[in-house]
mmCIF file of C-alpha atoms in Angstrom:
data_model
loop_
_atom_site.group_PDB
_atom_site.id
_atom_site.type_symbol
_atom_site.label_atom_id
_atom_site.label_comp_id
_atom_site.label_asym_id
_atom_site.label_seq_id
_atom_site.Cartn_x
_atom_site.Cartn_y
_atom_site.Cartn_z
ATOM 1 C CA MET A 232 -23.637 8.587 -4.902
ATOM 2 C CA ALA A 233 -21.479 11.447 -3.674
ATOM 3 C CA LYS A 234 -19.998 14.583 -5.156
ATOM 4 C CA ILE A 235 -16.241 15.034 -4.841
ATOM 5 C CA LYS A 236 -14.771 18.248 -6.265
ATOM 6 C CA ASN A 237 -17.964 18.808 -8.280
ATOM 7 C CA ARG A 238 -17.775 15.336 -9.784
ATOM 8 C CA GLU A 239 -20.338 12.667 -9.092
ATOM 9 C CA VAL A 240 -18.761 9.490 -7.759
ATOM 10 C CA VAL A 241 -20.750 6.262 -7.672
ATOM 11 C CA CYS A 242 -19.475 3.307 -5.635
ATOM 12 C CA ARG A 243 -20.989 0.010 -6.713
ATOM 13 C CA SER A 244 -20.309 -3.670 -7.193
ATOM 14 C CA LEU A 245 -17.993 -4.516 -10.034
ATOM 15 C CA GLN A 246 -19.728 -5.641 -13.205
ATOM 16 C CA PRO A 247 -18.155 -8.187 -15.587
ATOM 17 C CA ALA A 248 -17.603 -5.469 -18.179
ATOM 18 C CA ASP A 249 -15.409 -3.617 -15.657
ATOM 19 C CA TYR A 250 -12.681 -6.277 -15.493
ATOM 20 C CA PRO A 251 -10.483 -4.932 -18.338
ATOM 21 C CA ARG A 252 -10.474 -1.426 -16.857
ATOM 22 C CA VAL A 253 -9.835 -2.754 -13.348
ATOM 23 C CA LYS A 254 -6.890 -4.798 -14.580
ATOM 24 C CA GLU A 255 -5.379 -1.689 -16.150
ATOM 25 C CA ILE A 256 -5.635 0.194 -12.847
ATOM 26 C CA ILE A 257 -4.140 -2.733 -10.912
ATOM 27 C CA ALA A 258 -1.259 -3.080 -13.384
ATOM 28 C CA ALA A 259 -0.476 0.626 -13.105
ATOM 29 C CA SER A 260 -0.800 0.674 -9.297
ATOM 30 C CA PHE A 261 1.084 -2.555 -8.476
ATOM 31 C CA PRO A 262 3.631 -3.041 -11.291
ATOM 32 C CA GLN A 263 5.998 -5.156 -9.186
ATOM 33 C CA ALA A 264 3.281 -7.653 -8.197
ATOM 34 C CA VAL A 265 2.139 -7.932 -11.804
ATOM 35 C CA ARG A 266 5.712 -8.436 -13.077
ATOM 36 C CA THR A 267 6.270 -11.132 -10.446
ATOM 37 C CA ASN A 268 3.033 -12.993 -11.240
ATOM 38 C CA PRO A 269 2.050 -11.911 -14.769
ATOM 39 C CA GLU A 270 -0.367 -14.793 -15.286
ATOM 40 C CA ALA A 271 -2.303 -13.947 -12.122
ATOM 41 C CA LEU A 272 -3.847 -10.804 -13.550
ATOM 42 C CA LYS A 273 -5.008 -12.652 -16.653
ATOM 43 C CA SER A 274 -7.136 -14.998 -14.521
ATOM 44 C CA TYR A 275 -8.021 -12.385 -11.899
ATOM 45 C CA GLU A 276 -11.763 -12.997 -12.128
ATOM 46 C CA GLN A 277 -11.384 -16.742 -11.613
ATOM 47 C CA GLU A 278 -9.974 -16.439 -8.088
ATOM 48 C CA PRO A 279 -12.253 -16.833 -5.040
ATOM 49 C CA TRP A 280 -13.356 -13.437 -3.703
ATOM 50 C CA TYR A 281 -12.528 -11.736 -7.026
ATOM 51 C CA ASP A 282 -16.086 -12.089 -8.305
ATOM 52 C CA PRO A 283 -18.523 -9.148 -8.617
ATOM 53 C CA ALA A 284 -20.022 -9.830 -5.162
ATOM 54 C CA HIS A 285 -16.663 -9.187 -3.487
ATOM 55 C CA LEU A 286 -15.224 -6.409 -5.662
ATOM 56 C CA LEU A 287 -16.242 -2.759 -5.503
ATOM 57 C CA VAL A 288 -15.437 0.024 -7.923
ATOM 58 C CA ALA A 289 -15.796 3.799 -7.930
ATOM 59 C CA VAL A 290 -17.098 5.342 -11.131
ATOM 60 C CA THR A 291 -16.929 8.980 -12.185
ATOM 61 C CA GLU A 292 -17.683 10.474 -15.592
ATOM 62 C CA ASP A 293 -18.607 6.962 -16.758
ATOM 63 C CA ARG A 294 -15.109 5.646 -15.981
ATOM 64 C CA VAL A 295 -14.007 3.132 -13.375
ATOM 65 C CA VAL A 296 -11.277 4.966 -11.462
ATOM 66 C CA SER A 297 -10.868 2.982 -8.221
ATOM 67 C CA HIS A 298 -11.177 -0.615 -7.068
ATOM 68 C CA LEU A 299 -10.930 -2.836 -3.985
ATOM 69 C CA GLY A 300 -11.756 -6.358 -2.898
ATOM 70 C CA ILE A 301 -13.213 -7.920 0.245
ATOM 71 C CA ARG A 302 -12.404 -11.493 1.216
ATOM 72 C CA ASP A 303 -15.015 -12.544 3.752
ATOM 73 C CA GLY A 304 -14.567 -15.427 6.158
ATOM 74 C CA LEU A 305 -13.242 -16.143 9.626
ATOM 75 C CA LEU A 306 -10.103 -14.647 11.137
ATOM 76 C CA TRP A 307 -8.903 -16.984 13.888
ATOM 77 C CA CYS A 308 -7.692 -15.395 17.105
ATOM 78 C CA SER A 309 -6.572 -17.768 19.875
ATOM 79 C CA GLY A 310 -8.901 -20.461 18.576
ATOM 80 C CA ILE A 311 -11.923 -18.191 18.040
ATOM 81 C CA GLY A 312 -13.181 -17.574 14.513
ATOM 82 C CA ILE A 313 -14.270 -13.949 14.182
ATOM 83 C CA PRO A 314 -16.365 -13.060 11.091
ATOM 84 C CA ALA A 315 -13.983 -10.769 9.240
ATOM 85 C CA GLY A 316 -13.166 -9.158 5.930
ATOM 86 C CA LEU A 317 -9.678 -9.018 4.462
ATOM 87 C CA VAL A 318 -9.522 -5.832 2.372
ATOM 88 C CA GLY A 319 -7.078 -5.875 -0.503
ATOM 89 C CA THR A 320 -5.965 -4.588 -3.906
ATOM 90 C CA VAL A 321 -7.113 -1.074 -3.040
ATOM 91 C CA CYS A 322 -6.043 1.150 -5.917
ATOM 92 C CA THR A 323 -7.053 4.344 -7.693
ATOM 93 C CA LEU A 324 -6.169 5.710 -11.108
ATOM 94 C CA GLU A 325 -3.149 7.976 -10.601
ATOM 95 C CA SER A 326 -4.834 11.052 -12.082
ATOM 96 C CA CYS A 327 -7.715 10.659 -9.600
ATOM 97 C CA ARG A 328 -5.685 10.183 -6.419
ATOM 98 C CA GLY A 329 -5.811 12.663 -3.577
ATOM 99 C CA GLN A 330 -9.414 13.614 -4.310
ATOM 100 C CA GLY A 331 -11.195 11.489 -1.697
ATOM 101 C CA ILE A 332 -12.391 8.829 -4.128
ATOM 102 C CA GLY A 333 -10.506 6.000 -2.438
ATOM 103 C CA ALA A 334 -11.893 7.042 0.951
ATOM 104 C CA GLN A 335 -15.420 7.081 -0.472
ATOM 105 C CA LEU A 336 -14.906 3.574 -1.859
ATOM 106 C CA MET A 337 -13.605 2.358 1.500
ATOM 107 C CA ARG A 338 -16.720 3.693 3.233
ATOM 108 C CA ALA A 339 -18.812 1.788 0.698
ATOM 109 C CA ALA A 340 -16.779 -1.298 1.608
ATOM 110 C CA PHE A 341 -17.669 -0.795 5.281
ATOM 111 C CA ASN A 342 -21.357 -0.976 4.359
ATOM 112 C CA ARG A 343 -20.763 -4.057 2.227
ATOM 113 C CA MET A 344 -18.999 -5.798 5.120
ATOM 114 C CA LYS A 345 -21.955 -5.056 7.390
ATOM 115 C CA ASP A 346 -24.190 -6.655 4.736
ATOM 116 C CA PHE A 347 -21.893 -9.703 4.853
ATOM 117 C CA GLY A 348 -22.355 -9.885 8.643
ATOM 118 C CA LEU A 349 -18.699 -9.235 9.420
ATOM 119 C CA ALA A 350 -17.573 -7.963 12.809
ATOM 120 C CA ILE A 351 -14.145 -6.648 11.825
ATOM 121 C CA SER A 352 -11.868 -6.023 8.869
ATOM 122 C CA CYS A 353 -8.156 -6.320 8.376
ATOM 123 C CA LEU A 354 -5.721 -5.023 5.771
ATOM 124 C CA HIS A 355 -2.014 -4.846 4.993
ATOM 125 C CA THR A 356 -0.467 -1.682 3.629
ATOM 126 C CA SER A 357 2.768 0.250 3.351
ATOM 127 C CA ALA A 358 4.007 2.737 5.908
ATOM 128 C CA GLU A 359 3.297 5.500 3.378
ATOM 129 C CA ARG A 360 -0.377 4.514 3.145
ATOM 130 C CA ALA A 361 -0.970 3.800 6.840
ATOM 131 C CA GLY A 362 -2.130 7.360 7.526
ATOM 132 C CA PHE A 363 -4.877 7.069 4.897
ATOM 133 C CA TYR A 364 -6.322 4.010 6.610
ATOM 134 C CA GLY A 365 -5.816 5.505 10.066
ATOM 135 C CA ARG A 366 -8.054 8.424 9.106
ATOM 136 C CA LEU A 367 -10.709 5.873 8.148
ATOM 137 C CA GLY A 368 -10.617 4.309 11.619
ATOM 138 C CA TYR A 369 -8.081 1.515 11.266
ATOM 139 C CA LYS A 370 -5.807 0.726 14.201
ATOM 140 C CA LYS A 371 -2.353 -0.796 14.137
ATOM 141 C CA ALA A 372 -1.818 -4.405 15.194
ATOM 142 C CA ILE A 373 1.315 -6.580 15.208
ATOM 143 C CA ILE A 374 1.743 -9.536 12.877
ATOM 144 C CA GLU A 375 4.533 -12.097 13.004
ATOM 145 C CA SER A 376 6.436 -13.453 10.009
ATOM 146 C CA PRO A 377 7.683 -16.781 11.375
ATOM 147 C CA SER A 378 10.903 -18.067 9.876
ATOM 148 C CA GLN A 379 13.074 -20.965 10.985
ATOM 149 C CA VAL A 380 16.179 -21.723 8.912
ATOM 150 C CA LEU A 381 17.588 -25.244 8.811
ATOM 151 C CA PRO A 382 21.126 -25.822 7.427
ATOM 152 C CA LEU A 383 20.400 -29.181 5.816
ATOM 153 C CA THR A 384 24.012 -30.172 5.322
ATOM 154 C CA ARG A 385 24.635 -30.064 9.078
ATOM 155 C CA LEU A 386 21.564 -31.998 10.240
ATOM 156 C CA ASP A 387 21.234 -35.675 11.063
ATOM 157 C CA LEU A 388 18.031 -36.494 9.217
ATOM 158 C CA ASP A 389 18.525 -40.237 8.883
ATOM 159 C CA ALA A 390 18.586 -41.794 12.358
ATOM 160 C CA ASP A 391 15.475 -42.786 14.297
ATOM 161 C CA HIS A 392 13.007 -41.091 11.960
ATOM 162 C CA PRO A 393 10.150 -42.704 10.013
ATOM 163 C CA SER A 394 10.724 -43.396 6.335
ATOM 164 C CA ALA A 395 8.963 -41.905 3.346
ATOM 165 C CA ASP A 396 7.231 -45.274 2.847
ATOM 166 C CA TYR A 397 5.695 -44.934 6.312
ATOM 167 C CA ALA A 398 4.362 -41.500 5.392
ATOM 168 C CA GLN A 399 2.976 -42.728 2.037
ATOM 169 C CA MET A 400 4.114 -39.409 0.633
ATOM 170 C CA ARG A 401 2.912 -38.127 -2.745
ATOM 171 C CA SER A 402 2.160 -34.882 -4.561
ATOM 172 C CA GLY A 403 -1.133 -33.231 -3.765
ATOM 173 C CA THR A 404 -3.783 -32.988 -6.487
ATOM 174 C CA PRO A 405 -7.052 -31.054 -6.808
ATOM 175 C CA HIS A 406 -8.843 -34.213 -5.669
ATOM 176 C CA ASP A 407 -7.273 -33.635 -2.236
ATOM 177 C CA ALA A 408 -8.938 -30.245 -1.821
ATOM 178 C CA GLU A 409 -11.620 -31.361 0.603
ATOM 179 C CA ALA A 410 -9.201 -33.354 2.772
ATOM 180 C CA LEU A 411 -6.698 -30.511 2.948
ATOM 181 C CA GLN A 412 -9.452 -28.066 3.810
ATOM 182 C CA VAL A 413 -10.342 -30.245 6.824
ATOM 183 C CA ILE A 414 -6.671 -30.592 7.874
ATOM 184 C CA TYR A 415 -5.985 -26.876 7.494
ATOM 185 C CA GLN A 416 -9.013 -25.852 9.512
ATOM 186 C CA ALA A 417 -8.369 -28.385 12.289
ATOM 187 C CA HIS A 418 -4.751 -27.252 12.559
ATOM 188 C CA TYR A 419 -4.533 -23.537 11.827
ATOM 189 C CA SER A 420 -7.766 -22.627 13.615
ATOM 190 C CA GLN A 421 -5.850 -23.251 16.851
ATOM 191 C CA LEU A 422 -3.521 -20.357 16.025
ATOM 192 C CA SER A 423 -3.962 -16.606 15.660
ATOM 193 C CA GLY A 424 -3.923 -14.692 12.394
ATOM 194 C CA ALA A 425 -4.959 -17.492 10.016
ATOM 195 C CA TRP A 426 -7.916 -17.097 7.640
ATOM 196 C CA SER A 427 -10.626 -19.571 6.714
ATOM 197 C CA ARG A 428 -10.634 -20.910 3.149
ATOM 198 C CA THR A 429 -13.019 -22.414 0.584
ATOM 199 C CA LEU A 430 -12.845 -25.553 -1.531
ATOM 200 C CA THR A 431 -12.397 -23.445 -4.665
ATOM 201 C CA PHE A 432 -9.424 -21.757 -3.036
ATOM 202 C CA TRP A 433 -7.869 -25.157 -2.342
ATOM 203 C CA GLN A 434 -8.555 -26.483 -5.837
ATOM 204 C CA ARG A 435 -6.777 -23.520 -7.422
ATOM 205 C CA ARG A 436 -3.821 -23.747 -5.052
ATOM 206 C CA LEU A 437 -3.451 -27.475 -5.751
ATOM 207 C CA GLN A 438 -3.508 -26.670 -9.473
ATOM 208 C CA GLN A 439 -0.698 -24.181 -8.707
ATOM 209 C CA ARG A 440 -2.701 -21.361 -10.243
ATOM 210 C CA PRO A 441 -0.888 -18.051 -9.686
ATOM 211 C CA LYS A 442 -2.099 -15.351 -7.309
ATOM 212 C CA LEU A 443 -1.265 -11.688 -7.590
ATOM 213 C CA TRP A 444 0.159 -11.380 -4.081
ATOM 214 C CA SER A 445 1.833 -14.748 -3.468
ATOM 215 C CA GLN A 446 3.919 -17.307 -5.316
ATOM 216 C CA SER A 447 2.474 -20.650 -6.338
ATOM 217 C CA GLN A 448 3.302 -23.531 -4.013
ATOM 218 C CA ALA A 449 3.589 -27.259 -4.530
ATOM 219 C CA PHE A 450 1.844 -29.568 -2.062
ATOM 220 C CA ARG A 451 2.926 -32.882 -0.635
ATOM 221 C CA VAL A 452 0.502 -35.046 1.281
ATOM 222 C CA ALA A 453 0.900 -38.103 3.479
ATOM 223 C CA GLY A 454 -1.353 -40.821 4.840
ATOM 224 C CA GLY A 455 -2.515 -42.637 1.727
ATOM 225 C CA ASP A 456 -5.454 -41.928 -0.533
ATOM 226 C CA GLN A 457 -7.096 -39.837 2.180
ATOM 227 C CA PRO A 458 -4.383 -37.420 3.328
ATOM 228 C CA LEU A 459 -3.735 -37.003 7.046
ATOM 229 C CA ALA A 460 -0.980 -34.378 6.745
ATOM 230 C CA TYR A 461 0.378 -31.972 4.157
ATOM 231 C CA LEU A 462 3.194 -29.559 3.347
ATOM 232 C CA ALA A 463 3.097 -26.479 1.116
ATOM 233 C CA LEU A 464 6.545 -25.855 -0.349
ATOM 234 C CA SER A 465 8.657 -24.148 -2.967
ATOM 235 C CA GLU A 466 12.222 -24.689 -4.188
ATOM 236 C CA SER A 467 15.078 -22.768 -5.769
ATOM 237 C CA GLU A 468 18.589 -23.867 -6.745
ATOM 238 C CA ASP A 469 20.060 -24.117 -3.251
ATOM 239 C CA THR A 470 17.206 -23.117 -0.925
ATOM 240 C CA ALA A 471 13.749 -24.529 -0.263
ATOM 241 C CA SER A 472 10.826 -23.238 1.783
ATOM 242 C CA ILE A 473 7.866 -24.676 3.650
ATOM 243 C CA SER A 474 5.023 -22.220 4.072
ATOM 244 C CA GLU A 475 2.469 -24.569 5.672
ATOM 245 C CA TRP A 476 2.681 -27.817 7.622
ATOM 246 C CA ALA A 477 -0.391 -29.386 9.168
ATOM 247 C CA CYS A 478 -2.025 -32.653 10.145
ATOM 248 C CA LEU A 479 -5.174 -34.058 11.661
ATOM 249 C CA PRO A 480 -5.190 -34.723 15.419
ATOM 250 C CA GLY A 481 -3.522 -38.088 16.052
ATOM 251 C CA ALA A 482 -1.505 -37.970 12.820
ATOM 252 C CA GLU A 483 1.522 -36.183 14.251
ATOM 253 C CA ASP A 484 3.849 -39.110 13.447
ATOM 254 C CA ILE A 485 2.700 -39.018 9.833
ATOM 255 C CA ALA A 486 3.366 -35.270 9.719
ATOM 256 C CA MET A 487 6.868 -35.753 11.144
ATOM 257 C CA ALA A 488 7.613 -38.514 8.644
ATOM 258 C CA LEU A 489 6.472 -36.235 5.820
ATOM 259 C CA LEU A 490 8.681 -33.395 7.025
ATOM 260 C CA TYR A 491 11.814 -35.491 7.504
ATOM 261 C CA ALA A 492 11.374 -37.296 4.178
ATOM 262 C CA THR A 493 11.112 -33.943 2.428
ATOM 263 C CA LEU A 494 14.151 -32.494 4.190
ATOM 264 C CA ARG A 495 16.209 -35.612 3.410
ATOM 265 C CA GLU A 496 15.249 -35.445 -0.250
ATOM 266 C CA TRP A 497 16.250 -31.793 -0.463
ATOM 267 C CA ARG A 498 19.579 -32.454 1.245
ATOM 268 C CA ASN A 499 20.334 -35.393 -1.069
ATOM 269 C CA ARG A 500 19.623 -33.193 -4.095
ATOM 270 C CA GLY A 501 22.150 -30.596 -2.936
ATOM 271 C CA ILE A 502 19.758 -28.042 -1.478
ATOM 272 C CA ARG A 503 21.750 -26.460 1.326
ATOM 273 C CA SER A 504 19.100 -24.842 3.542
ATOM 274 C CA ALA A 505 15.379 -24.862 4.205
ATOM 275 C CA ARG A 506 13.293 -21.972 5.494
ATOM 276 C CA LEU A 507 10.145 -22.921 7.425
ATOM 277 C CA ALA A 508 7.325 -20.457 8.085
ATOM 278 C CA ILE A 509 6.569 -22.210 11.377
ATOM 279 C CA SER A 510 6.054 -20.274 14.589
ATOM 280 C CA THR A 511 6.944 -21.381 18.096
ATOM 281 C CA ARG A 512 3.172 -21.667 18.734
ATOM 282 C CA HIS A 513 2.630 -24.095 15.884
ATOM 283 C CA PRO A 514 1.143 -27.363 17.239
ATOM 284 C CA LEU A 515 4.058 -29.305 15.701
ATOM 285 C CA TRP A 516 6.740 -26.903 16.904
ATOM 286 C CA LEU A 517 8.576 -29.480 19.027
ATOM 287 C CA GLY A 518 9.421 -31.421 15.892
ATOM 288 C CA ILE A 519 11.155 -28.342 14.490
ATOM 289 C CA ASN A 520 12.748 -27.255 17.739
ATOM 290 C CA GLN A 521 14.670 -30.516 18.113
ATOM 291 C CA LEU A 522 16.473 -29.609 14.874
ATOM 292 C CA SER A 523 17.829 -26.414 16.506
ATOM 293 C CA PRO A 524 16.773 -24.012 13.738
ATOM 294 C CA ASP A 525 18.190 -20.530 13.272
ATOM 295 C CA GLU A 526 15.422 -18.155 14.413
ATOM 296 C CA LYS A 527 14.791 -15.477 11.763
ATOM 297 C CA THR A 528 11.245 -14.460 12.703
ATOM 298 C CA GLY A 529 10.297 -10.844 12.077
ATOM 299 C CA HIS A 530 7.379 -8.569 12.906
ATOM 300 C CA SER A 531 5.435 -5.945 11.005
ATOM 301 C CA THR A 532 2.080 -4.209 11.195
ATOM 302 C CA VAL A 533 -1.405 -5.037 10.048
ATOM 303 C CA HIS A 534 -4.417 -2.746 10.427
ATOM 304 C CA VAL A 535 -7.762 -3.714 11.970
ATOM 305 C CA GLN A 536 -11.130 -2.086 12.507
ATOM 306 C CA VAL A 537 -14.341 -3.116 14.283
ATOM 307 C CA HIS A 538 -17.467 -2.556 12.198
ATOM 308 C CA ASP A 539 -20.042 -4.312 14.400
ATOM 309 C CA PRO A 540 -19.082 -3.826 18.077
ATOM 310 C CA ASP A 541 -21.914 -5.988 19.386
ATOM 311 C CA LEU A 542 -20.952 -8.949 17.206
ATOM 312 C CA PHE A 543 -17.276 -8.427 18.003
ATOM 313 C CA VAL A 544 -17.934 -8.484 21.763
ATOM 314 C CA GLU A 545 -20.143 -11.553 21.389
ATOM 315 C CA GLN A 546 -17.273 -13.387 19.680
ATOM 316 C CA ILE A 547 -14.466 -12.418 22.059
ATOM 317 C CA ARG A 548 -16.386 -12.462 25.349
ATOM 318 C CA PRO A 549 -15.741 -16.171 26.154
ATOM 319 C CA LEU A 550 -12.009 -15.794 25.499
ATOM 320 C CA LEU A 551 -11.600 -12.657 27.617
ATOM 321 C CA ASP A 552 -13.828 -14.070 30.349
ATOM 322 C CA GLN A 553 -11.602 -17.144 30.563
ATOM 323 C CA ARG A 554 -8.466 -15.010 30.777
ATOM 324 C CA ALA A 555 -9.992 -12.623 33.341
ATOM 325 C CA ARG A 556 -11.077 -15.478 35.605
ATOM 326 C CA ALA A 557 -7.660 -17.130 35.340
ATOM 327 C CA ALA A 558 -6.101 -13.810 36.417
ATOM 328 C CA GLY A 559 -8.617 -13.323 39.259
ATOM 329 C CA LEU A 560 -10.057 -10.163 37.696
ATOM 330 C CA LYS A 561 -13.528 -8.719 37.402
ATOM 331 C CA LEU A 562 -12.986 -6.864 34.152
ATOM 332 C CA ARG A 563 -15.026 -3.894 32.973
ATOM 333 C CA ILE A 564 -14.271 -2.683 29.443
ATOM 334 C CA ARG A 565 -15.628 0.674 28.301
ATOM 335 C CA PHE A 566 -15.392 1.728 24.669
ATOM 336 C CA ALA A 567 -14.089 5.232 24.141
ATOM 337 C CA ALA A 568 -16.402 6.196 21.256
ATOM 338 C CA ASP A 569 -19.828 5.678 22.810
ATOM 339 C CA GLY A 570 -19.211 4.648 26.418
ATOM 340 C CA ALA A 571 -20.625 1.147 25.836
ATOM 341 C CA VAL A 572 -19.585 -1.240 28.609
ATOM 342 C CA PHE A 573 -19.297 -4.984 29.030
ATOM 343 C CA GLU A 574 -18.192 -6.921 32.114
ATOM 344 C CA ILE A 575 -16.589 -10.327 32.470
ATOM 345 C CA GLY A 576 -14.619 -12.407 34.958
ATOM 346 C CA THR A 577 -14.625 -12.385 38.721
ATOM 347 C CA GLY A 578 -12.222 -11.127 41.371
ATOM 348 C CA SER A 579 -10.365 -7.837 41.784
ATOM 349 C CA PRO A 580 -11.944 -4.988 39.800
ATOM 350 C CA LEU A 581 -10.187 -3.605 36.735
ATOM 351 C CA GLN A 582 -11.584 -1.104 34.235
ATOM 352 C CA LEU A 583 -10.150 -0.594 30.771
ATOM 353 C CA ASP A 584 -11.011 2.416 28.614
ATOM 354 C CA ILE A 585 -10.154 1.687 25.008
ATOM 355 C CA ALA A 586 -11.390 2.059 21.428
ATOM 356 C CA ALA A 587 -13.083 -1.072 20.101
ATOM 357 C CA SER A 588 -10.598 -1.363 17.230
ATOM 358 C CA ASP A 589 -7.640 -1.078 19.624
ATOM 359 C CA LEU A 590 -9.181 -3.878 21.681
ATOM 360 C CA CYS A 591 -9.367 -5.889 18.475
ATOM 361 C CA ALA A 592 -5.650 -5.258 17.912
ATOM 362 C CA LEU A 593 -4.867 -6.571 21.412
ATOM 363 C CA VAL A 594 -7.002 -9.692 20.980
ATOM 364 C CA TYR A 595 -5.271 -10.304 17.661
ATOM 365 C CA ASN A 596 -1.835 -10.050 19.259
ATOM 366 C CA GLY A 597 -0.863 -8.717 22.681
ATOM 367 C CA GLN A 598 2.466 -7.541 21.244
ATOM 368 C CA ARG A 599 0.629 -4.288 20.529
ATOM 369 C CA LEU A 600 0.150 -3.682 24.277
ATOM 370 C CA PRO A 601 3.383 -1.739 25.070
ATOM 371 C CA GLY A 602 2.938 0.576 22.110
ATOM 372 C CA LEU A 603 -0.721 1.203 22.836
ATOM 373 C CA LEU A 604 0.038 2.090 26.460
ATOM 374 C CA ALA A 605 2.832 4.441 25.385
ATOM 375 C CA GLU A 606 0.482 6.178 22.946
ATOM 376 C CA GLY A 607 -2.260 6.607 25.544
ATOM 377 C CA GLY A 608 -4.671 4.384 23.646
ATOM 378 C CA LEU A 609 -5.486 2.301 26.728
ATOM 379 C CA THR A 610 -6.247 3.438 30.263
ATOM 380 C CA ALA A 611 -6.382 0.902 33.108
ATOM 381 C CA THR A 612 -7.962 1.644 36.502
ATOM 382 C CA PRO A 613 -6.323 0.756 38.811
ATOM 383 C CA ASP A 614 -3.072 1.122 36.916
ATOM 384 C CA ASP A 615 -1.470 -2.309 37.263
ATOM 385 C CA PRO A 616 0.619 -3.059 34.159
ATOM 386 C CA ALA A 617 1.487 -6.535 35.432
ATOM 387 C CA VAL A 618 -2.020 -7.898 34.855
ATOM 388 C CA LEU A 619 -2.505 -6.625 31.312
ATOM 389 C CA PRO A 620 -0.284 -9.253 29.594
ATOM 390 C CA LEU A 621 -2.428 -11.910 31.298
ATOM 391 C CA LEU A 622 -5.445 -10.530 29.451
ATOM 392 C CA PHE A 623 -3.641 -9.802 26.183
ATOM 393 C CA PRO A 624 -0.754 -12.239 25.703
ATOM 394 C CA ASP A 625 1.576 -12.362 22.732
ATOM 395 C CA THR A 626 -0.339 -14.714 20.418
ATOM 396 C CA GLY A 627 2.274 -14.836 17.669
ATOM 397 C CA ALA A 628 -0.439 -13.927 15.146
ATOM 398 C CA ALA A 629 0.674 -14.827 11.628
ATOM 399 C CA ARG A 630 -0.915 -15.273 8.230
ATOM 400 C CA CYS A 631 -0.092 -18.061 5.778
ATOM 401 C CA SER A 632 1.508 -16.611 2.650
ATOM 402 C CA GLN A 633 -1.108 -18.176 0.378
ATOM 403 C CA ASP A 634 -3.762 -16.030 2.044
ATOM 404 C CA ALA A 635 -2.412 -12.690 0.814
ATOM 405 C CA TYR A 636 -5.342 -10.953 -0.909
#
């Protein structure tokens, strides 16, 4: 409990009786999202991570006035799963904004994430709200929005490619949830920026249940009764999109057959172009690259914070040690806040002075490196800018659209 402007504010777990009030606050705070997915708010409490254990509210004068959610799981960075919380749907009743209530609720969320055993948290916000989160300790990181556009009418999709019969293509159903969970984890855990999922998450996506922050997707699977590959897709009158494409190791031919069969079908139905959310680091990228797509990838910001430095270092140490050794560096990293130090690698000495959350941003995606250096957020001794990209490469970190919280 805290007092803000002579009012007692209690931050606690959401209780089932709070849902109607919370939905009112969400509808008032995010009208566009609610208009886009009106059914999502009706079933808000049925989504994974929207249960009382993962939702917090702030109460003052016996009224719920603020709300947020925490999706706990693993955030994959260069193949390492870091225990992380995705913070989302942070909103406060308009008449109570600017009074410190949202900040108090965020601090309660930090304690909840420590209880969950999470090392870091991540959130997406607007440029207007970035300062609020910066004052709470969040640091800017760079996220990629991969986009490859294929003009279907100009592509040769018929010659020398496996048929749909070979792929044994069909629509995905909720019974495929466990298989797709295995495929997704085997595939997207190799990348940076993807989040772990649960079976309930998959069952709801395969039922095409709406989410507040993302459009429903259809799923196609290939490989027979036990899927070996899948696509997540959506269609409009003359454009179609693929938001996910994955397969089990050794099933790359099946995945390619599934992709080409889908593209051929779209072309034959008069769909003129396809947009694929596939990055150049995607394990199946070569199959896309041979189609000479139009590159439309963009970049934006995401915000990260370290809540348990010891756990964070434990998770990233093997990755940074491997990179330091490959670069011939004996690396000493000192955290700015408390002077804590850890050493890795072998070779020429290099010391980095940096905030733990800025280090998290660099591990997430080295694209943040130039900006961080320009802002004075990282000091290297000796000053050798050429070695830093070897430690913090551009990972192309990206999040699947279905994982918006």
